[in-house]
PDB file of C-alpha atoms and ligand atoms in Angstrom:
ATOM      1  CA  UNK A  56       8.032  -4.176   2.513  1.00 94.00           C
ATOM      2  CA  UNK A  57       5.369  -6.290   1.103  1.00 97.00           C
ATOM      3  CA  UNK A  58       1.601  -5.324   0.587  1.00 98.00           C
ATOM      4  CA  UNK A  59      -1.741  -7.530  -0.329  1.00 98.00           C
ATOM      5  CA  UNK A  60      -4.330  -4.534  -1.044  1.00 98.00           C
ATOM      6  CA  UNK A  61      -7.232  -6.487   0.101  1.00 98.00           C
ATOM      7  CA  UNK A  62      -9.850  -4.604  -1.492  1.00 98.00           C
ATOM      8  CA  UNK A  63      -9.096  -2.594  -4.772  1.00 98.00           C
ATOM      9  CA  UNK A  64     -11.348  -1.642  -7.781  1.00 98.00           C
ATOM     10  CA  UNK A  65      -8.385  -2.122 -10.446  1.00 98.00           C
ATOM     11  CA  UNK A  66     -10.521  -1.892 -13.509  1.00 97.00           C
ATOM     12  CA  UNK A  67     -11.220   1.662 -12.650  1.00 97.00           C
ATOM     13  CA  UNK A  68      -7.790   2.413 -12.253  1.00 97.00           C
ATOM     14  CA  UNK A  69      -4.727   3.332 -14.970  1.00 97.00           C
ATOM     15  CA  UNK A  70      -1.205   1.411 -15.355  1.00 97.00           C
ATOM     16  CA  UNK A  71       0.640   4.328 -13.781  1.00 98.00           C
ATOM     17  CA  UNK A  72      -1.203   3.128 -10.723  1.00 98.00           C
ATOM     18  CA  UNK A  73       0.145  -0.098 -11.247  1.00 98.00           C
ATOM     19  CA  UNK A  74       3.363   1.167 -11.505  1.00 98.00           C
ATOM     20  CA  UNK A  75       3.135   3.432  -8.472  1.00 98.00           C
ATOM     21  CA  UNK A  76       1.530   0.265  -6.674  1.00 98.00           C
ATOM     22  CA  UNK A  77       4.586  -2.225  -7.175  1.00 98.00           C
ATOM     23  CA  UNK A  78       6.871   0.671  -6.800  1.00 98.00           C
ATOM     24  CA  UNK A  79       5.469   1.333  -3.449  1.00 98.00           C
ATOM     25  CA  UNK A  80       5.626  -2.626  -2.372  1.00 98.00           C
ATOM     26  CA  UNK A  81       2.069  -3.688  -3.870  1.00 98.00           C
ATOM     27  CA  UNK A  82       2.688  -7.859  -4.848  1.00 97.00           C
ATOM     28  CA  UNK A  83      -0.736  -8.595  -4.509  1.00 98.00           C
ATOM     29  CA  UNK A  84      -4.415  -7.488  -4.718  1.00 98.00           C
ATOM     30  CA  UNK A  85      -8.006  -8.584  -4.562  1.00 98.00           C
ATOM     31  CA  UNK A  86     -10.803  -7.113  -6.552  1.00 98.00           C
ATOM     32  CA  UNK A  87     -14.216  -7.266  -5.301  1.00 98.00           C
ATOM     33  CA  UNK A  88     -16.969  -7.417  -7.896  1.00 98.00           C
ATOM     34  CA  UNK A  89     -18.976  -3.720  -7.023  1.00 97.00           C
ATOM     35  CA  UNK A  90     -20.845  -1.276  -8.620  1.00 95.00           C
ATOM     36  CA  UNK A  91     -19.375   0.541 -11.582  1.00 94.00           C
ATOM     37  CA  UNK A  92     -21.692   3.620 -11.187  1.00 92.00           C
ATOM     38  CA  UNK A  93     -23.242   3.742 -14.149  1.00 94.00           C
ATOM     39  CA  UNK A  94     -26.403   0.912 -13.810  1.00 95.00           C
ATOM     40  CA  UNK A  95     -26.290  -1.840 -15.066  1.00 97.00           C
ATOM     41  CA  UNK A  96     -29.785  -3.104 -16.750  1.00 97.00           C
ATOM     42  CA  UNK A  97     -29.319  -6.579 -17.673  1.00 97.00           C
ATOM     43  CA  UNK A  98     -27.660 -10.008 -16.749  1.00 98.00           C
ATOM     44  CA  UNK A  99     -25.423 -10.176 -19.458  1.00 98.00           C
ATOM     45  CA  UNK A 100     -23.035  -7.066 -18.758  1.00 98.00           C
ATOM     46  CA  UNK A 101     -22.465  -8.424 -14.831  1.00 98.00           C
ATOM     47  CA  UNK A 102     -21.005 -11.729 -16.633  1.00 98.00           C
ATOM     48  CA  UNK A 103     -18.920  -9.702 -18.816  1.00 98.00           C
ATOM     49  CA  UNK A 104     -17.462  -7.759 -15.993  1.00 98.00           C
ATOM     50  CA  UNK A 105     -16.603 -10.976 -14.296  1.00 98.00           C
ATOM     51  CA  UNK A 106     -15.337 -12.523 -16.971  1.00 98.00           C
ATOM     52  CA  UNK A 107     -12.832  -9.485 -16.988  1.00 97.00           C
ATOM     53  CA  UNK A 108     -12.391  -9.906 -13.091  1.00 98.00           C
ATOM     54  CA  UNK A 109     -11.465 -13.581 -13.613  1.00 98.00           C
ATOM     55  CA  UNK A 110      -9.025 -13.029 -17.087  1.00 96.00           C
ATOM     56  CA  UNK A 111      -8.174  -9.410 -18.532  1.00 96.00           C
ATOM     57  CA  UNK A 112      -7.854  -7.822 -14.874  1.00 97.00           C
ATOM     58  CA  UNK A 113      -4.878 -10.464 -13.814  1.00 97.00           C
ATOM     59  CA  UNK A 114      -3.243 -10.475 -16.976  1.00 96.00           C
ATOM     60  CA  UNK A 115      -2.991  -6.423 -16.878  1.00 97.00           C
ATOM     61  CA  UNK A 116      -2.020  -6.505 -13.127  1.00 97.00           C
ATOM     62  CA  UNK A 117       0.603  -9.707 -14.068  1.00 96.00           C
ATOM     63  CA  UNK A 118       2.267  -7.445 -16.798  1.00 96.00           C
ATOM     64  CA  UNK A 119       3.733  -5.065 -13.800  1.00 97.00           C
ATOM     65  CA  UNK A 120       4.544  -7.614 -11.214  1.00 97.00           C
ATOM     66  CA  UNK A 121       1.837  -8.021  -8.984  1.00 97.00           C
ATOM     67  CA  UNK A 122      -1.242 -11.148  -8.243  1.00 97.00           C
ATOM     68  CA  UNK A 123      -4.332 -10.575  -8.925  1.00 97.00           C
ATOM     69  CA  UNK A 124      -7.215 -12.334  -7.472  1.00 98.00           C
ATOM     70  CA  UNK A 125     -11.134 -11.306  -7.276  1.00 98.00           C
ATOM     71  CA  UNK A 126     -14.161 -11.648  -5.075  1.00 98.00           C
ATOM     72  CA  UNK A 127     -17.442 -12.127  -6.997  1.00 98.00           C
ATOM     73  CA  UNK A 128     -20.839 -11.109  -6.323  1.00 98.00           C
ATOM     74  CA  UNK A 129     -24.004  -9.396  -6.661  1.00 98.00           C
ATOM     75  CA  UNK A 130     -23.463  -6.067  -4.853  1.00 97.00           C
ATOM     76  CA  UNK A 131     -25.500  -4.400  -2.417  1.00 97.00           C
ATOM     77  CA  UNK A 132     -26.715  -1.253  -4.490  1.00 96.00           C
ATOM     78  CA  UNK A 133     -27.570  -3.120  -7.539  1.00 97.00           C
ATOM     79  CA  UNK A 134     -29.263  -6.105  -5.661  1.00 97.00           C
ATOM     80  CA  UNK A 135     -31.751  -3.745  -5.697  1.00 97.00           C
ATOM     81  CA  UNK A 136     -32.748  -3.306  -9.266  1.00 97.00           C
ATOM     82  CA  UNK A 137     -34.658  -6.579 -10.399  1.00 97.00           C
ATOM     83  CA  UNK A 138     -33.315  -6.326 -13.789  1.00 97.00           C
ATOM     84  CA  UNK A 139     -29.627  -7.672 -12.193  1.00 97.00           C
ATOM     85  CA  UNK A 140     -31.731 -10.662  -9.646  1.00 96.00           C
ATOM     86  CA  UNK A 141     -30.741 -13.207 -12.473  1.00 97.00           C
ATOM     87  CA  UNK A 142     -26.805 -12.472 -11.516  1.00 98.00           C
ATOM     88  CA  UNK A 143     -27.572 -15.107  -8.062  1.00 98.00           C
ATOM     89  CA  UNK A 144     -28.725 -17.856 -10.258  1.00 98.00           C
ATOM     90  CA  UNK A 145     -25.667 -17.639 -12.621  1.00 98.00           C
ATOM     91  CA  UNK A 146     -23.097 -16.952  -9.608  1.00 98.00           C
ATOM     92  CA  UNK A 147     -23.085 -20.305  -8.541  1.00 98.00           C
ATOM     93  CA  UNK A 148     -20.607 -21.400 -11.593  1.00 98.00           C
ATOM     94  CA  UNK A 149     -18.661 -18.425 -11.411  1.00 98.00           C
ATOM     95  CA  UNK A 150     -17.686 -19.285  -8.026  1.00 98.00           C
ATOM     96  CA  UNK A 151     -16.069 -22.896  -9.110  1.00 97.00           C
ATOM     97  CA  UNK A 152     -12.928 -20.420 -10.849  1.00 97.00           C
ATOM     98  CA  UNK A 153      -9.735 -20.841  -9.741  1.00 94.00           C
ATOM     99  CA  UNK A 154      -8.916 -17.101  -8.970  1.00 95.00           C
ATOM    100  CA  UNK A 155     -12.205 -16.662  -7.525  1.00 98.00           C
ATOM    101  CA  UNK A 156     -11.068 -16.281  -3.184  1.00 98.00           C
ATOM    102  CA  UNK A 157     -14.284 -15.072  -1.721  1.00 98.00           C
ATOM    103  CA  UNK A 158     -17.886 -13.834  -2.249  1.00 98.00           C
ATOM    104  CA  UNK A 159     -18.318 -10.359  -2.293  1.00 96.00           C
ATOM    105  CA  UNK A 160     -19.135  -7.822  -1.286  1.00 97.00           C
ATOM    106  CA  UNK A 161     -22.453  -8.462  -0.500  1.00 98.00           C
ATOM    107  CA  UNK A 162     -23.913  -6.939   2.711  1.00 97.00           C
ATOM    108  CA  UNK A 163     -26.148  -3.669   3.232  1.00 97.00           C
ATOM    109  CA  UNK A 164     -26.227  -0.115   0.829  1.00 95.00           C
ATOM    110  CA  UNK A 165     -29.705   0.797   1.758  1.00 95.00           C
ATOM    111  CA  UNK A 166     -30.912  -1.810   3.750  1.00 95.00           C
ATOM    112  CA  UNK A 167     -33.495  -3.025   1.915  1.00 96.00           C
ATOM    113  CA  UNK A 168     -35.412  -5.844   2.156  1.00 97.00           C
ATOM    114  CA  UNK A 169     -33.891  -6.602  -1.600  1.00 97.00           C
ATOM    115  CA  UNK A 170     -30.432  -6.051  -0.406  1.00 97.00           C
ATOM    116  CA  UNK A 171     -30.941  -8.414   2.532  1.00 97.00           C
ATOM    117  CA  UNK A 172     -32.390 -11.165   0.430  1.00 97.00           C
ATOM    118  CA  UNK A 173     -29.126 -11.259  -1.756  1.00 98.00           C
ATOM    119  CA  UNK A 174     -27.080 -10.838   1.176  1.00 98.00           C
ATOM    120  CA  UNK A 175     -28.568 -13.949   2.424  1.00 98.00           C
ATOM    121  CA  UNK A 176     -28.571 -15.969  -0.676  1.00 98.00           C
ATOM    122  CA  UNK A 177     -24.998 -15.092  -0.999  1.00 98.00           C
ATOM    123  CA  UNK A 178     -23.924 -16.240   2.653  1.00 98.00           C
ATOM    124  CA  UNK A 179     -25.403 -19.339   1.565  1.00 98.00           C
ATOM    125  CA  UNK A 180     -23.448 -19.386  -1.949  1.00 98.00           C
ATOM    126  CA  UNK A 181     -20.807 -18.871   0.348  1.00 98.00           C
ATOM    127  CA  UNK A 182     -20.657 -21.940   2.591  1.00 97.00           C
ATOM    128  CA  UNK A 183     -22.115 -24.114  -0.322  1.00 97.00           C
ATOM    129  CA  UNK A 184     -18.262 -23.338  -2.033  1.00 97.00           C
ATOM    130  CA  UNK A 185     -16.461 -22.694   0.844  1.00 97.00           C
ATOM    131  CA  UNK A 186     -15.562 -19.522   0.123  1.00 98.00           C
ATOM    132  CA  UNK A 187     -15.023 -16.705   2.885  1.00 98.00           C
ATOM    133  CA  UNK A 188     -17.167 -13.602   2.571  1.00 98.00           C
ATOM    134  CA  UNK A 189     -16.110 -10.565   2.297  1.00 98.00           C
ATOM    135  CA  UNK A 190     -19.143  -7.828   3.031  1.00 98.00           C
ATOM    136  CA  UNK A 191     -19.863  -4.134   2.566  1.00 97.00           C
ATOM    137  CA  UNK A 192     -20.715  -1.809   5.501  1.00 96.00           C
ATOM    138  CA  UNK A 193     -23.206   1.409   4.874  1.00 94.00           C
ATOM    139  CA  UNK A 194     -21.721   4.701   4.826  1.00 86.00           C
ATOM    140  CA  UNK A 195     -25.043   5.992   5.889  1.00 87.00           C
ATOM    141  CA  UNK A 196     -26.339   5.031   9.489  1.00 91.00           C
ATOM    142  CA  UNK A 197     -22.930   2.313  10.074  1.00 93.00           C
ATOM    143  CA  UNK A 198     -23.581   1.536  12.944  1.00 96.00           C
ATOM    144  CA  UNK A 199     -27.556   0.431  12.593  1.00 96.00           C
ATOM    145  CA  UNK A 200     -25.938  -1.336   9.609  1.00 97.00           C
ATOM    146  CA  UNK A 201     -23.000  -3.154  11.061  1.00 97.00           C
ATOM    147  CA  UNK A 202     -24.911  -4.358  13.613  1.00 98.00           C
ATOM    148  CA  UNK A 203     -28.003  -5.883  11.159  1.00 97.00           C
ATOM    149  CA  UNK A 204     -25.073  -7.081   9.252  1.00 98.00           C
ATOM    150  CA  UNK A 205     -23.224  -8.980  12.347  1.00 98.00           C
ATOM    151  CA  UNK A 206     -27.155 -10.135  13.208  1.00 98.00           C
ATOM    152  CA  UNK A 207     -27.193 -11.638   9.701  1.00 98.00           C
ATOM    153  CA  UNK A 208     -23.587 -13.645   9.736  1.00 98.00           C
ATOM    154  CA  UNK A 209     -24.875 -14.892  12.856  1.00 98.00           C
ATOM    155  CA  UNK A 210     -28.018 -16.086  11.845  1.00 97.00           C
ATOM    156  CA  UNK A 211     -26.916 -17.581   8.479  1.00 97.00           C
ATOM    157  CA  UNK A 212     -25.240 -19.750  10.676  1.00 96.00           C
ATOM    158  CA  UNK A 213     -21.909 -18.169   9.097  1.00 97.00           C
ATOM    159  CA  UNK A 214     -18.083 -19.319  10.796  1.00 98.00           C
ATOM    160  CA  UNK A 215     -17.040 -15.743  11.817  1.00 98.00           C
ATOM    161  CA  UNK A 216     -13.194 -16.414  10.705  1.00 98.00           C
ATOM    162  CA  UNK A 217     -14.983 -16.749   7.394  1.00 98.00           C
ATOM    163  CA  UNK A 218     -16.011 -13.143   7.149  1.00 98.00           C
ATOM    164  CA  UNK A 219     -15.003 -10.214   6.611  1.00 98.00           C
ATOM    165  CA  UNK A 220     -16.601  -6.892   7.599  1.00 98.00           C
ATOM    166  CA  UNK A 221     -15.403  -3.528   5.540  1.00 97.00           C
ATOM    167  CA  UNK A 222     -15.236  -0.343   5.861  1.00 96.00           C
ATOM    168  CA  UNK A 223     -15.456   0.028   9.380  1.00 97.00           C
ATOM    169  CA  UNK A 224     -14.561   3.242  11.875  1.00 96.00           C
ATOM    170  CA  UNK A 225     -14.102   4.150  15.290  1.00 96.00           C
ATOM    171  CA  UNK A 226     -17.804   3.582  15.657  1.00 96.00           C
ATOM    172  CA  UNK A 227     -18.307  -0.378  14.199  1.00 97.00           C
ATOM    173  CA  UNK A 228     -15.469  -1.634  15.293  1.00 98.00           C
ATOM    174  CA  UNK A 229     -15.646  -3.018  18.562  1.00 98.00           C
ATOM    175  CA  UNK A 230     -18.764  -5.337  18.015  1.00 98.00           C
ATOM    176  CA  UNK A 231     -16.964  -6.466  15.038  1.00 98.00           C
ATOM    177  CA  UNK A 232     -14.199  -7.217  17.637  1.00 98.00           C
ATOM    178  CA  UNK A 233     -16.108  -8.978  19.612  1.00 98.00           C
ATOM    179  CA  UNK A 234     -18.384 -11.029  16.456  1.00 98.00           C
ATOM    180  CA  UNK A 235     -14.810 -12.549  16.209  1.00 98.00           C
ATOM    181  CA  UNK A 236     -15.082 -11.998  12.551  1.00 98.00           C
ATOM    182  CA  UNK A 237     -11.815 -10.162  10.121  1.00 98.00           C
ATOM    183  CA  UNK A 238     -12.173  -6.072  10.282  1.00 98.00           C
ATOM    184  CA  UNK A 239     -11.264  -4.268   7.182  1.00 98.00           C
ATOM    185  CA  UNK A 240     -10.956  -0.435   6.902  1.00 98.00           C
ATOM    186  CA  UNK A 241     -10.550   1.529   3.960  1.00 97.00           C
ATOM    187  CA  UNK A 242      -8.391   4.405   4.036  1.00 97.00           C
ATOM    188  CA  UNK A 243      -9.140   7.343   1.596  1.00 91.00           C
ATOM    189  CA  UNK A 244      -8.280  10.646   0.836  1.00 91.00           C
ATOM    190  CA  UNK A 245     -11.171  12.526   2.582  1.00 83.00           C
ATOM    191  CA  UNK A 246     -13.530  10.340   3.809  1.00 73.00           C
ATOM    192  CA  UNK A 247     -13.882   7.455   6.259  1.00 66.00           C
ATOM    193  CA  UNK A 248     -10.421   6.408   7.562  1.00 88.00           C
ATOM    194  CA  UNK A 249      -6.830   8.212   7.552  1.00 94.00           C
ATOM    195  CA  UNK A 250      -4.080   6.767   8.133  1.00 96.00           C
ATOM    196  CA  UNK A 251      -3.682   8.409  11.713  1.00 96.00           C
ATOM    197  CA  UNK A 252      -7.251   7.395  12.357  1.00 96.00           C
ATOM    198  CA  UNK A 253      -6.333   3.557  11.403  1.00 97.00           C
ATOM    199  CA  UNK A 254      -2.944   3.345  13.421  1.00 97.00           C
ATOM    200  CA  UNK A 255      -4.670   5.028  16.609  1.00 97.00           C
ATOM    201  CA  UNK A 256      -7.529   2.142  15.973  1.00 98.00           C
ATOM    202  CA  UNK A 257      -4.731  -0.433  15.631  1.00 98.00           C
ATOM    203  CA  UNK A 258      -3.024   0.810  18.731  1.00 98.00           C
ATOM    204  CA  UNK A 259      -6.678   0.762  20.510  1.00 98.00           C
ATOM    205  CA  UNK A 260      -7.174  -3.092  19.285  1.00 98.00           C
ATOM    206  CA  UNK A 261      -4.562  -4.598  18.167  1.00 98.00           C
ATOM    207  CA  UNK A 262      -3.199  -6.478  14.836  1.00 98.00           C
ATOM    208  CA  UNK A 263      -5.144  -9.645  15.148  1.00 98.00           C
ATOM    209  CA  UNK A 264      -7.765  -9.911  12.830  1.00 98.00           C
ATOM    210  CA  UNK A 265      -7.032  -6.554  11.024  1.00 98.00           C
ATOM    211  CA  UNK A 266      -7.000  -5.634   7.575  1.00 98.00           C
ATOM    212  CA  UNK A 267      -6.081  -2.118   5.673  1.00 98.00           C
ATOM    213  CA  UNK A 268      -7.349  -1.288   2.136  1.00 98.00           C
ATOM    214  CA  UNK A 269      -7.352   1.512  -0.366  1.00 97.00           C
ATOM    215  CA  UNK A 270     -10.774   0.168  -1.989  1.00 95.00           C
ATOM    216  CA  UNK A 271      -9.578   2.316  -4.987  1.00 95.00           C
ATOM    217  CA  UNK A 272     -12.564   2.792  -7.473  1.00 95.00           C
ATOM    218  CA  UNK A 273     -13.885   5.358  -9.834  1.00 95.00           C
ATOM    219  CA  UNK A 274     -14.283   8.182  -7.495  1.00 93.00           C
ATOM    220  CA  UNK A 275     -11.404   9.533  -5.250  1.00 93.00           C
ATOM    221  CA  UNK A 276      -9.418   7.387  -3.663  1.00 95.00           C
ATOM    222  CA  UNK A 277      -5.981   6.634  -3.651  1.00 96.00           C
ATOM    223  CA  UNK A 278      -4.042   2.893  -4.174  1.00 98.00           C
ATOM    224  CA  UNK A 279      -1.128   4.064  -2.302  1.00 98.00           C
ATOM    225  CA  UNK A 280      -3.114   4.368   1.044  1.00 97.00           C
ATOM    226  CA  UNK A 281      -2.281   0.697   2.096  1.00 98.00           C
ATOM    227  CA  UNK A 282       1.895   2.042   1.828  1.00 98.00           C
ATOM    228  CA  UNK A 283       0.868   5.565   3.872  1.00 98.00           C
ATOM    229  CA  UNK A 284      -0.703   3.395   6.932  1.00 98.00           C
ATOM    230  CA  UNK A 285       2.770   1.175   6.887  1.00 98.00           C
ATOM    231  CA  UNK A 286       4.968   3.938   7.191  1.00 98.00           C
ATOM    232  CA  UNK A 287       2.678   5.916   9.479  1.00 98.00           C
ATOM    233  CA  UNK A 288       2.703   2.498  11.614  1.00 98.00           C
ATOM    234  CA  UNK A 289       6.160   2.478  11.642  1.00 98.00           C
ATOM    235  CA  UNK A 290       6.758   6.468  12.364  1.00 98.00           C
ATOM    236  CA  UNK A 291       4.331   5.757  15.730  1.00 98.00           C
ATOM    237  CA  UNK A 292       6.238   2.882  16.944  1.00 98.00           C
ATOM    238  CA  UNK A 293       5.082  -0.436  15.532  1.00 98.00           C
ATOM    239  CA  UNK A 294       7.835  -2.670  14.328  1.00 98.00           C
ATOM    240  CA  UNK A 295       8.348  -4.378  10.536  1.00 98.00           C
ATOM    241  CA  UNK A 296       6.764  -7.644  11.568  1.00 98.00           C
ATOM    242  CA  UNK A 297       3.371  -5.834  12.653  1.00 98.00           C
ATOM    243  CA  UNK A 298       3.355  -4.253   9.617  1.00 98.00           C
ATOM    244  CA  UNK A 299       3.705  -7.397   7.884  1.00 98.00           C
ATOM    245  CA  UNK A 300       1.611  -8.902   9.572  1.00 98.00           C
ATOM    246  CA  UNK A 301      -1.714  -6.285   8.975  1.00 98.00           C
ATOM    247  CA  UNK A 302      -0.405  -5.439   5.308  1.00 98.00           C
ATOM    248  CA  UNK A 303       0.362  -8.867   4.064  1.00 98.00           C
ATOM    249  CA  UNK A 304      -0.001 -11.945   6.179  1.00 98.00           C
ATOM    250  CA  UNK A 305      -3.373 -10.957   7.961  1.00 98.00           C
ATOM    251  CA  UNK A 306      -5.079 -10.645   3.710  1.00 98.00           C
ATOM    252  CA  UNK A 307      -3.326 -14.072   2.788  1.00 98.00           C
ATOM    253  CA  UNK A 308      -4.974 -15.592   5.948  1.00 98.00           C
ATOM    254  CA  UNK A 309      -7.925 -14.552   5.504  1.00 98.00           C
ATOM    255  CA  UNK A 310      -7.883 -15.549   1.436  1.00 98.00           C
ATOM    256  CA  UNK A 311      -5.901 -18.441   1.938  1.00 98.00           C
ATOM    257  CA  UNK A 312      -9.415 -20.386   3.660  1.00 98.00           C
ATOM    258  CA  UNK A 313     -10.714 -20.210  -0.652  1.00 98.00           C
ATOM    259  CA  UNK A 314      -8.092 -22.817  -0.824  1.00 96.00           C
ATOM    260  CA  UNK A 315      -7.383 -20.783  -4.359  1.00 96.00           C
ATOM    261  CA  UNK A 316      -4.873 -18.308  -3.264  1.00 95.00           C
ATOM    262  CA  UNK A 317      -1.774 -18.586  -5.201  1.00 92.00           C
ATOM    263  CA  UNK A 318       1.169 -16.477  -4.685  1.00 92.00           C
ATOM    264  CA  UNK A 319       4.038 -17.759  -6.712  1.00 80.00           C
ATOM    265  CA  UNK A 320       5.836 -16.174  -8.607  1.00 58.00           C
ATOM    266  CA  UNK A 321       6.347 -17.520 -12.090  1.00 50.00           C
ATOM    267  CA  UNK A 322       3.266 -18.198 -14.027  1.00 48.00           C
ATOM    268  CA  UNK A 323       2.499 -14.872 -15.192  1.00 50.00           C
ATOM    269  CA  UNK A 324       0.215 -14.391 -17.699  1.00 48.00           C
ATOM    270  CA  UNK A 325       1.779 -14.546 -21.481  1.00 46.00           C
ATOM    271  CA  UNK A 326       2.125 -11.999 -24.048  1.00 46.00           C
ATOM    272  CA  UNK A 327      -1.083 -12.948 -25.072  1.00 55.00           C
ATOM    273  CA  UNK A 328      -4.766 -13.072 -23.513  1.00 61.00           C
ATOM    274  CA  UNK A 329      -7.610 -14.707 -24.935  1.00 59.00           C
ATOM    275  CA  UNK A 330      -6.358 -13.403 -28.362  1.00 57.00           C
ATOM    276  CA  UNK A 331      -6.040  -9.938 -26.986  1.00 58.00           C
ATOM    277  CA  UNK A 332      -2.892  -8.285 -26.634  1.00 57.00           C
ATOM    278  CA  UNK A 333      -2.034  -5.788 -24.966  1.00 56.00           C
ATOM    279  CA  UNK A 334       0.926  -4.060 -27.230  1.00 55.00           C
ATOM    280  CA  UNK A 335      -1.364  -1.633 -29.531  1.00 52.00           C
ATOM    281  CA  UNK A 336       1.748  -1.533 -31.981  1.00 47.00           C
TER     282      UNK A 336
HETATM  283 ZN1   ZN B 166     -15.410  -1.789  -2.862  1.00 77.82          ZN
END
């Protein structure tokens, strides 16, 4: 079995994950520039954090067998602080790197009128790269906010096989269904989707279009959720290929319009990265 986590936080997470993520048929990931809870106050650490996005993060994830590629962005809750505004002026180079295979996630926290202003700027930072979008959903009042979201893609003039729309439920999904745009859902441990709740959705509507993540981060959450919903897909009757197909080729689709996506195997990182390594000894 083969598994592209779509969405993953891997610079919040440990080795052993990486381990238990290869182990459990993990060959590929992408990493969504997000919030790393504590606030950031100036330009300068967002630029760091990408430059570790776009160089430390793949050569970690390279070192135990698995691709690592990142979406970059300002994100919804810190679009908000004026102190981080000068991130959309410096984005526009950041985008031009090769590992970079979408925008994101932008979209709504709050929905502000600051959050909507970067979402914007971003959709257009979007099609000025040709990039695909991946966006963030509320978890408070979803369905207000998928729908101001969907209003948004539309309006921005946005192809709808370009985006993607995360962390949707049993209550968002059908009008992203019918938007036409890609429908991610991230399974954790005690909120928002379980794996039941994701195969009963995917028996409801289908596997076109669909995408499972983990959307591991700093709080709890689990990077083996992708591998639950697989065998839970199987154990209710779907076959290998449609597991393959929402665990694997459905991602690489959807990445594969950057242009940038590059699964071969191969050119992993060397011993050494920018002068770091990572033996302490
Ligand atoms: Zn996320």
């Amino acid at each position: 079995m083969r598994i592209f986590d779509p969405h993953i936080h891997m610079t919040s997470r440990t080795t052993d994950d990486y381990q238990r993520m290869y182990a459990a048929g993990v060959r590929a990931v992408v990493e969504p520039a997000f919030w790393l809870g504590q606030p950031r106050t100036n330009v300068g650490s967002f630029l760091d954090y990408f430059d570790a996005l776009l160089g430390w993060e793949p050569y970690r994830a390279a070192q135990y067998g698995i691709r690592h590629h990142c979406a970059l962005a300002l994100n919804p809750k810190e679009a908000n602080d004026p102190r981080c505004a000068g991130v959309l002026a410096e984005l526009p180079r950041y985008l031009l790197k090769d590992s970079v295979v979408a925008v994101g996630e932008v979209g709504y926290d709050s929905m502000t009128a600051e959050e909507e202003h970067a979402f914007e700027a971003q959709l257009a930072l979007a099609r000025e790269n040709d990039l695909p979008v991946l966006v963030h959903t509320p978890h408070r009042d979803k369905v207000t906010g998928t729908r101001r979201t969907l209003d948004v893609v539309r309006a921005a003039g946005t192809p709808p096989e370009r985006v993607l729309i995360d962390h949707l439920n049993e209550m968002t999904v059908g009008m992203v269904a019918d938007s036409g745009c890609w429908m991610g859902f991230s399974i954790y441990p005690d909120t928002k989707m379980d794996p039941d709740r994701m195969v009963a959705v995917l028996k409801a509507y289908g596997t076109d279009r669909m995408l499972v993540n983990s959307a591991a981060d700093w709080g709890r959450s689990d990077p083996l959720k992708t591998r639950e919903v697989a065998d839970v897909m199987l154990a209710a009757g779907f076959g290998e290929d449609d597991v393959d197909r929402v665990l694997w080729r459905n991602p690489v689709a959807f990445y594969r319009q950057s242009g940038r996506l590059d699964l071969e195997t191969g050119s992993e990182a060397g011993p050494d990265y920018a002068g770091n390594t990572i033996k302490r000894g």
